[in-house]
Structure formats: structure tokens, C-alpha cells
mmCIF file of C-alpha atoms in Angstrom:
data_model
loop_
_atom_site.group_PDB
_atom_site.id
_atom_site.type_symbol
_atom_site.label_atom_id
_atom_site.label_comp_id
_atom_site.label_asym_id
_atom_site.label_seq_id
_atom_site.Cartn_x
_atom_site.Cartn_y
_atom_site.Cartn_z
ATOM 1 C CA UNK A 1 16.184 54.231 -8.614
ATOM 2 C CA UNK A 2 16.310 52.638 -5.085
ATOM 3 C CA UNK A 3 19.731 52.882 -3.159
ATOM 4 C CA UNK A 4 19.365 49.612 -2.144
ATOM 5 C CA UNK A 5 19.161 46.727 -5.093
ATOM 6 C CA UNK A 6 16.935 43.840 -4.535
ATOM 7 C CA UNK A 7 16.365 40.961 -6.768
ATOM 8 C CA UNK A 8 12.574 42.010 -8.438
ATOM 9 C CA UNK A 9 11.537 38.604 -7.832
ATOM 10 C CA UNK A 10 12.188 35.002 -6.295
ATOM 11 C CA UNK A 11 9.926 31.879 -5.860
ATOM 12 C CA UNK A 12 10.459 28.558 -4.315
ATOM 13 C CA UNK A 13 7.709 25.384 -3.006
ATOM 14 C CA UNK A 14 5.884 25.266 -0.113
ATOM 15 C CA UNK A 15 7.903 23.973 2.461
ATOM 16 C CA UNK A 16 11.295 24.988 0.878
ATOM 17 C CA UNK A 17 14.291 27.887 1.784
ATOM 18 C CA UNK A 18 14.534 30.726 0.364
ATOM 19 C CA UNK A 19 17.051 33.701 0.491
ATOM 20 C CA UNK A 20 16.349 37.315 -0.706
ATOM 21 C CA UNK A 21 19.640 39.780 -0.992
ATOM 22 C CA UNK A 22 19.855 43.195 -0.624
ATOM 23 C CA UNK A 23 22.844 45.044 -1.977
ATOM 24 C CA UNK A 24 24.452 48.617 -1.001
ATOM 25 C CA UNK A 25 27.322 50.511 0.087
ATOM 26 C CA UNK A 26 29.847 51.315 2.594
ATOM 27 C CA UNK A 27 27.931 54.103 3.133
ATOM 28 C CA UNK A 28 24.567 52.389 3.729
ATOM 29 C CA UNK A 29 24.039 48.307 4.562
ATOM 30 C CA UNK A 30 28.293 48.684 5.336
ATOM 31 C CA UNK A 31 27.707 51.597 8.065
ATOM 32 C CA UNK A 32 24.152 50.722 9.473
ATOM 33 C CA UNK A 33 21.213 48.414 10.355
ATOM 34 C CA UNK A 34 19.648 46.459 8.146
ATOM 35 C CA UNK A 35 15.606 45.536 8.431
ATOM 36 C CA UNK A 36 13.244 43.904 6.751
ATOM 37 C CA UNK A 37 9.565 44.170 6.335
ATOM 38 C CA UNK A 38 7.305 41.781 4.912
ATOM 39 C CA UNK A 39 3.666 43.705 2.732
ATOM 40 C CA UNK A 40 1.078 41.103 1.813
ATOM 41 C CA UNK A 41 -1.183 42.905 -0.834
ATOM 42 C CA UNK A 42 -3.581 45.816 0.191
ATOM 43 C CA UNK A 43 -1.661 46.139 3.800
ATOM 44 C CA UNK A 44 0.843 48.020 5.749
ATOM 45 C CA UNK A 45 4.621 46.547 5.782
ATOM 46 C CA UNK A 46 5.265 44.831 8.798
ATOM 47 C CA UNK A 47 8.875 44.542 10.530
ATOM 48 C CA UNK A 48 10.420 41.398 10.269
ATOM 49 C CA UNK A 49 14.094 41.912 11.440
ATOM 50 C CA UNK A 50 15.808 44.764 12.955
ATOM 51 C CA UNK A 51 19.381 45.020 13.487
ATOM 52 C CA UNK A 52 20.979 42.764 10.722
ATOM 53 C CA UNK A 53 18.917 39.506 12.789
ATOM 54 C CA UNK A 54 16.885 40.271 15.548
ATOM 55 C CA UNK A 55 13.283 39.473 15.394
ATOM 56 C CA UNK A 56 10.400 40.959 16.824
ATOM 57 C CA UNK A 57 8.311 39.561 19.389
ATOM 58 C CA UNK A 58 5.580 37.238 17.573
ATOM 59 C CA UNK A 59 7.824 37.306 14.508
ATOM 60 C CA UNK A 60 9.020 33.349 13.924
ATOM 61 C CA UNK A 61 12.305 31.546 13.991
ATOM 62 C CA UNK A 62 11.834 30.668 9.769
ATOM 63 C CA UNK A 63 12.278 34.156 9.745
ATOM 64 C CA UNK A 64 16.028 34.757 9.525
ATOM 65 C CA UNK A 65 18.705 38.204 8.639
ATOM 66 C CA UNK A 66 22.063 37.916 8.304
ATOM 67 C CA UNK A 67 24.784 41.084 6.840
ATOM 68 C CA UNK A 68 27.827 41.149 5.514
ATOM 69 C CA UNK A 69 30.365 43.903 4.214
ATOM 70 C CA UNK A 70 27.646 45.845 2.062
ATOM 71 C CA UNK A 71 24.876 42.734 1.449
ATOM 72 C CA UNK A 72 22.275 42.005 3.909
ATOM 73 C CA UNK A 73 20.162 38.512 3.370
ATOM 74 C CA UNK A 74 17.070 37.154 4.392
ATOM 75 C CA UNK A 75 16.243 34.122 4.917
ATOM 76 C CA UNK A 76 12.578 32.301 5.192
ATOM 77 C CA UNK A 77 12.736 28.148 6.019
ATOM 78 C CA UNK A 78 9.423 26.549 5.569
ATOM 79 C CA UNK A 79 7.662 28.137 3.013
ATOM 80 C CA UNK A 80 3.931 28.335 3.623
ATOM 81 C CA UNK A 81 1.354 29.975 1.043
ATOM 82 C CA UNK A 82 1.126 33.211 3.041
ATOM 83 C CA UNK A 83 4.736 34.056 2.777
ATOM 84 C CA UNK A 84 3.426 35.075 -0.954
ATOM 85 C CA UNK A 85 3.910 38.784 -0.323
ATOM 86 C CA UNK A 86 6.595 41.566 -1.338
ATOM 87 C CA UNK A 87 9.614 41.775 0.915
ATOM 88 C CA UNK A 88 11.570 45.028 1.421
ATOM 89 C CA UNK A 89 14.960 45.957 3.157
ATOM 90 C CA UNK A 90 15.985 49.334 4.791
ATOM 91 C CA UNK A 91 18.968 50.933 6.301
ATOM 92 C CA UNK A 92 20.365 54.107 6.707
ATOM 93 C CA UNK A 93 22.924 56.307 4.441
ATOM 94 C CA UNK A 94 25.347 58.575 6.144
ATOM 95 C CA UNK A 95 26.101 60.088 2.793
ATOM 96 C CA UNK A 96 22.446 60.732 1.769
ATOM 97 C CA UNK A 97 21.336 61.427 6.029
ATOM 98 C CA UNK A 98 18.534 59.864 4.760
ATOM 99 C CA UNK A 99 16.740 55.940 5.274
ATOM 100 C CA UNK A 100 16.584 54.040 2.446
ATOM 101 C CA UNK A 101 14.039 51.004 0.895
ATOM 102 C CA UNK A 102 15.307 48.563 -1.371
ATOM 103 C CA UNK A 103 13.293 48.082 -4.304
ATOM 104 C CA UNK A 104 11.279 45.131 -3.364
ATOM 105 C CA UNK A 105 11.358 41.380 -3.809
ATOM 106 C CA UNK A 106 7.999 39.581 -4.854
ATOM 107 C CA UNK A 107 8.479 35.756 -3.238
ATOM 108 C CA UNK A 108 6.013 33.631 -4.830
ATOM 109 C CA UNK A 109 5.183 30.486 -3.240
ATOM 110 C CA UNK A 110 4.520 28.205 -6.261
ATOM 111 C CA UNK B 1 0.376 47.995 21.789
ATOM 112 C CA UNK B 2 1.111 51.457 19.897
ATOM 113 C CA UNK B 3 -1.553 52.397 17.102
ATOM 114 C CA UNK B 4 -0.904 55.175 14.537
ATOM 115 C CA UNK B 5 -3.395 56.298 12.233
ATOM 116 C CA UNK B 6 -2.665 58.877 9.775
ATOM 117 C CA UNK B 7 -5.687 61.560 8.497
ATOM 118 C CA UNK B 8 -5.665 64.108 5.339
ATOM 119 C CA UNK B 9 -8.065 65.038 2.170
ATOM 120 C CA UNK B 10 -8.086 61.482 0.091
ATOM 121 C CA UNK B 11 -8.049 63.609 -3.344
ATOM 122 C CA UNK B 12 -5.506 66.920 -4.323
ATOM 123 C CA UNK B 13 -5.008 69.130 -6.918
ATOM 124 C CA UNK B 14 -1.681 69.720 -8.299
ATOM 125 C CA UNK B 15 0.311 72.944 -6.905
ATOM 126 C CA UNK B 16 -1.383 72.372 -3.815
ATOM 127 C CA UNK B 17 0.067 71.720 0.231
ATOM 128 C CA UNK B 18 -0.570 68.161 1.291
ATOM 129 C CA UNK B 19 -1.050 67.885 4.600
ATOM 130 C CA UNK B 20 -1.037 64.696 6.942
ATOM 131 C CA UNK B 21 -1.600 64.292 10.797
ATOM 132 C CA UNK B 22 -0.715 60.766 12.605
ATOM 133 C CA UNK B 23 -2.576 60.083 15.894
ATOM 134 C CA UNK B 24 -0.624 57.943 17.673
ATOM 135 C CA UNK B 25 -2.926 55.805 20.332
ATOM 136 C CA UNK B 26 -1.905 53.125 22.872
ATOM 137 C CA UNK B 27 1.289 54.546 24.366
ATOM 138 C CA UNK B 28 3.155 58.109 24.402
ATOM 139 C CA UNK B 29 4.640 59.754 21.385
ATOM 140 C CA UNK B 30 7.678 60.158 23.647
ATOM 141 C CA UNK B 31 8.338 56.508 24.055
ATOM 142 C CA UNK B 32 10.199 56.356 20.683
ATOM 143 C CA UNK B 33 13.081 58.353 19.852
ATOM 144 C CA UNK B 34 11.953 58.880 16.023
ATOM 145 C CA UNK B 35 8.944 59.271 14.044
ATOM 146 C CA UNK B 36 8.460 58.518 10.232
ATOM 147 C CA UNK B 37 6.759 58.393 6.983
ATOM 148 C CA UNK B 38 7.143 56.587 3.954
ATOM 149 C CA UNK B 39 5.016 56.562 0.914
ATOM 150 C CA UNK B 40 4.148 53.769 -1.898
ATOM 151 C CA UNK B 41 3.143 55.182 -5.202
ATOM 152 C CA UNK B 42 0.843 52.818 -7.006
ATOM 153 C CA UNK B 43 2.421 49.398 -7.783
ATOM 154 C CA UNK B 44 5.694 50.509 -6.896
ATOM 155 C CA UNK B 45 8.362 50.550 -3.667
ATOM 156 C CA UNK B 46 8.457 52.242 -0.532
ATOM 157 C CA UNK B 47 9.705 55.780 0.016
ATOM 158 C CA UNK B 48 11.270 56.947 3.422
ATOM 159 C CA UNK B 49 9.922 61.056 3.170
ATOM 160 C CA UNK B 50 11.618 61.982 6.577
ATOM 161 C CA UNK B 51 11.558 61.502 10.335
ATOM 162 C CA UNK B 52 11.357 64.202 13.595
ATOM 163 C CA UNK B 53 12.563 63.654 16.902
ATOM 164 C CA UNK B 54 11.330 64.309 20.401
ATOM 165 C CA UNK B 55 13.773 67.397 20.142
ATOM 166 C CA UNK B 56 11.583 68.572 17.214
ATOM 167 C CA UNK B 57 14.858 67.777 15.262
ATOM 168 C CA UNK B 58 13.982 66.539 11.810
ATOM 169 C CA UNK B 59 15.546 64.365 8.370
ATOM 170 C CA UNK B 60 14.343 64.681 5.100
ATOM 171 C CA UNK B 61 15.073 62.687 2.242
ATOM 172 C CA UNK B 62 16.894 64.847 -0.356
ATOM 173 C CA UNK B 63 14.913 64.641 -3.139
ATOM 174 C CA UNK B 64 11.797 66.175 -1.406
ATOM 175 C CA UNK B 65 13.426 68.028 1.847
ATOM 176 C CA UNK B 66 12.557 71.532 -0.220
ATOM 177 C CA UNK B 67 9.082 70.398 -0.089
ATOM 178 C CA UNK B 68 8.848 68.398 3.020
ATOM 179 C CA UNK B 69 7.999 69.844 6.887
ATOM 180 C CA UNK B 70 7.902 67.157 9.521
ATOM 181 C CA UNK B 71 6.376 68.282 13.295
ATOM 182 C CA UNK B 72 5.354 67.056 16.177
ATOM 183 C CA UNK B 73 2.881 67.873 18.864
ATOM 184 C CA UNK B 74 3.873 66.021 21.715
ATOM 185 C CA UNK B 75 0.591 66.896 24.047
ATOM 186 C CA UNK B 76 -1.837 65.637 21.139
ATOM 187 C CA UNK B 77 0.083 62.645 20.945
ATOM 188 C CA UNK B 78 0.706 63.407 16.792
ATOM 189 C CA UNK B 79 3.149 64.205 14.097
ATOM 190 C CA UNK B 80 2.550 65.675 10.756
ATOM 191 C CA UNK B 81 3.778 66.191 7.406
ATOM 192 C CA UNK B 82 3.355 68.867 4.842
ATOM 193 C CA UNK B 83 4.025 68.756 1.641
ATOM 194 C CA UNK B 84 4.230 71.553 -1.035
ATOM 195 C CA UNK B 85 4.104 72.046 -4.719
ATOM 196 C CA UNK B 86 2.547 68.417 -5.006
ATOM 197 C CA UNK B 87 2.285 67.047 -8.601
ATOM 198 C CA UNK B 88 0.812 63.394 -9.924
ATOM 199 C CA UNK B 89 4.202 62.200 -8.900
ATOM 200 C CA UNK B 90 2.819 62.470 -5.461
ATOM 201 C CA UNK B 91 0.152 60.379 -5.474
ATOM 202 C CA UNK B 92 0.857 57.371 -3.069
ATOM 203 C CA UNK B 93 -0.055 55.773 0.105
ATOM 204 C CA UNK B 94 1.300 57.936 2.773
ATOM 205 C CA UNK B 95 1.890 55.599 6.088
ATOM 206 C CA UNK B 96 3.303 57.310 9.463
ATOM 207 C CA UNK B 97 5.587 54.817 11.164
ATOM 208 C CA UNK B 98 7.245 54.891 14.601
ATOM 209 C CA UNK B 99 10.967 54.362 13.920
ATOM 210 C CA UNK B 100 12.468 53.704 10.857
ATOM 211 C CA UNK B 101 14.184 51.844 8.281
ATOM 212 C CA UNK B 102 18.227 51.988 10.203
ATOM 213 C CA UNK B 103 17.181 52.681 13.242
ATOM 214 C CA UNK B 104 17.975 50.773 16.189
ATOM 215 C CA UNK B 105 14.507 48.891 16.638
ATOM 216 C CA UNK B 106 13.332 49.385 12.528
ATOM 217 C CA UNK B 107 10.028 50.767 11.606
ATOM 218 C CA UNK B 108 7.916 48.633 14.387
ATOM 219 C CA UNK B 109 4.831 50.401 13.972
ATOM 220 C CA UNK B 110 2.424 51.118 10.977
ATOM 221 C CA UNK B 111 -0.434 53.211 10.135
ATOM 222 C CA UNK B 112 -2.730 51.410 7.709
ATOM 223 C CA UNK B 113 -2.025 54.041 5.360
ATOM 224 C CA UNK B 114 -4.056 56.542 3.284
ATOM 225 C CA UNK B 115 -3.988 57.501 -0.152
ATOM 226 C CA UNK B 116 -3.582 60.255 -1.547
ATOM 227 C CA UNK B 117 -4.465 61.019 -4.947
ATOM 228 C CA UNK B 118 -2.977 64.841 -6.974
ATOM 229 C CA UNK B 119 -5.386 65.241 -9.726
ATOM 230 C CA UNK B 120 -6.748 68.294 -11.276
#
């Protein structure tokens, strides 16, 4: 069972917002940095946001990370048919001394 | 731009030590603090296994750190993992990463992955 809980799935239009949540603990999301990674099928993850909201060079503005208390949300404007993909956050527990994945959230782009 | 790519046997039989190398091409192992890897069983989520530092200093992840040894080699420019006892349960894609899921800059860098299958 992941540490972190993420919604299995979400799905929105092309062209719309969507949000994707990722829920811990105090000892996790409240204590640490949050990222996010996007996986299209058959590939590696790649990093989206690191600390809570910054993004990585070549990584857009639609792309968007925001935390608070022990939830952590990303954001994508603009919806575009390759945004279909899985989307995973990450943080570290200073119980566990360990990173952790959320589960996974499958955004379809209907 | 950093490149890792990760090498090991494709196919295992339980009971067995899986072992992993990352090459890491493009820049200097020493130019990140912490080195990773995370595996993806089949159709399921990722799984941070551990991470080593330049100090040789390592993390595990709990449930596997009796089975888990992370290194590094700093003049061959690679980190490994080894992995004992394996069973089917084991059977993922193991990736190398450069960084991690809470650290400072995230898990930046990605091998492509290989997969590793425990089968007798």
C-alpha cells in the first residue's frame, strides 16, 4: 500500500484544467518536498516539479505544484492529448528514512 | 546532459542475487549528492529501493533494506544494486535515477529501465 494516496484516476477535455492530489503525513508531504513525475506508457518517469512548484528547465508553465499542510496538488492548464499518461508524486518520510511514490494517477484526456 | 543506463541478466531464478550496474555518461557521478533506484512491477506503481551518497553512505527502503546493497564506484562513473533472496515479487523494471523523490532537485535523471524477470 503506497504511503502516499493518489486518486487512481482523473480525466478532463482537451484544452481543460485539471488537478491531481496527493495525500500524506506530517511525517512525509508535511516535513518534505514534494515532486512529480509524469510516465507516458512504455517510458521512464520524467520530473515535472521539484520542491512543492519549481519546474525544470524545458518543463512548461501548464505545468503547475502547489502543497499544503500534508496534501500536495498538481495542476495541468491546457490539456493536450499527450498529457494522457500516469502521474506520480514523491517525497520523503522521516519516520520511514525512506522516499516514497504515491500510487499513481491515470489522467485521461477524453 | 547526464545519461544513466542501467545493465543486469534480463531473466532470474528465484533464491538468486540480482545484480544491477548504472553507467552514468555525460557528466560526473560526483555532481549529484544522491543516487537512486526505483522499480515498477508490471502494471503497477513505482518503488523507491534505496539511494548512496558520494560518502558511500546509503538508505534503504524498509521493506527490502535486509536484501538490498547500494555502492558506488566513483572512478567508473557507476552505482549498483544487489539484491538477495529474489522471488516473483521481484520482477519489475529496475530504473537508476540521479536524485530522488524528496530531494532537493527530485529524481531529474532516468535510466530507460530494464526488466527483470524471477522465474524458475
Amino acid at each position: 500500500q503506497p504511503v502516499l494516496t493518489q486518486p487512481p484516476s482523473v480525466s478532463a477535455a482537451p484544452g481543460q484544467k485539471v488537478t491531481i492530489s496527493c495525500s500524506g503525513h506530517s511525517s512525509n508531504i508535511g516535513s518534505s518536498y514534494v515532486s512529480w513525475y509524469r510516465q507516458l506508457p512504455g517510458t521512464a518517469p520524467k520530473l515535472l516539479i521539484y520542491q512543492n512548484n519549481q519546474r525544470p528547465s524545458g518543463i512548461p508553465d501548464r505545468f503547475s505544484g502547489s502543497k499544503s499542510g500534508t496534501s500536495a496538488t498538481l495542476g495541468i492548464t491546457g490539456l493536450q492529448p499527450g498529457d494522457d499518461a500516469d502521474y506520480y508524486c514523491g517525497t520523503w518520510d522521516t519516520s520511514l528514512s525512506a522516499g516514497v511514490f504515491g500510487g499513481g494517477t491515470k489522467l485521461t484526456v477524453l | 546532459q547526464v545519461q544513466l543506463q542501467e545493465s543486469g541478466p534480463g531473466l532470474m531464478k528465484p533464491s538468486g542475487t540480482l545484480s544491477l550496474t548504472c553507467a552514468v555518461s555525460g557528466g560526473s557521478i560526483s555532481s549529484s549528492k544522491w543516487w537512486s533506484w526505483v522499480r515498477q512491477p508490471p502494471g503497477k506503481g513505482l518503488e523507491w529501493i534505496g539511494e548512496i551518497n558520494q560518502s558511500g553512505s546509503p538508505n534503504y527502503n524498509p521493506s527490502l533494506k535486509s536484501r538490498v546493497t547500494i555502492s558506488i564506484d566513483k572512478p567508473k562513473n557507476q552505482f549498483s544494486l544487489k539484491m538477495s533472496s529474489v522471488t516473483a515479487a521481484d520482477t519489475a523494471v529496475y530504473y537508476c535515477v540521479r536524485g530522488g523523490p524528496g530531494g532537493g532537485h527530485g529524481a531529474d535523471s532516468w535510466g530507460q529501465g530494464t526488466l527483470v524477470t524471477v522465474s524458475s
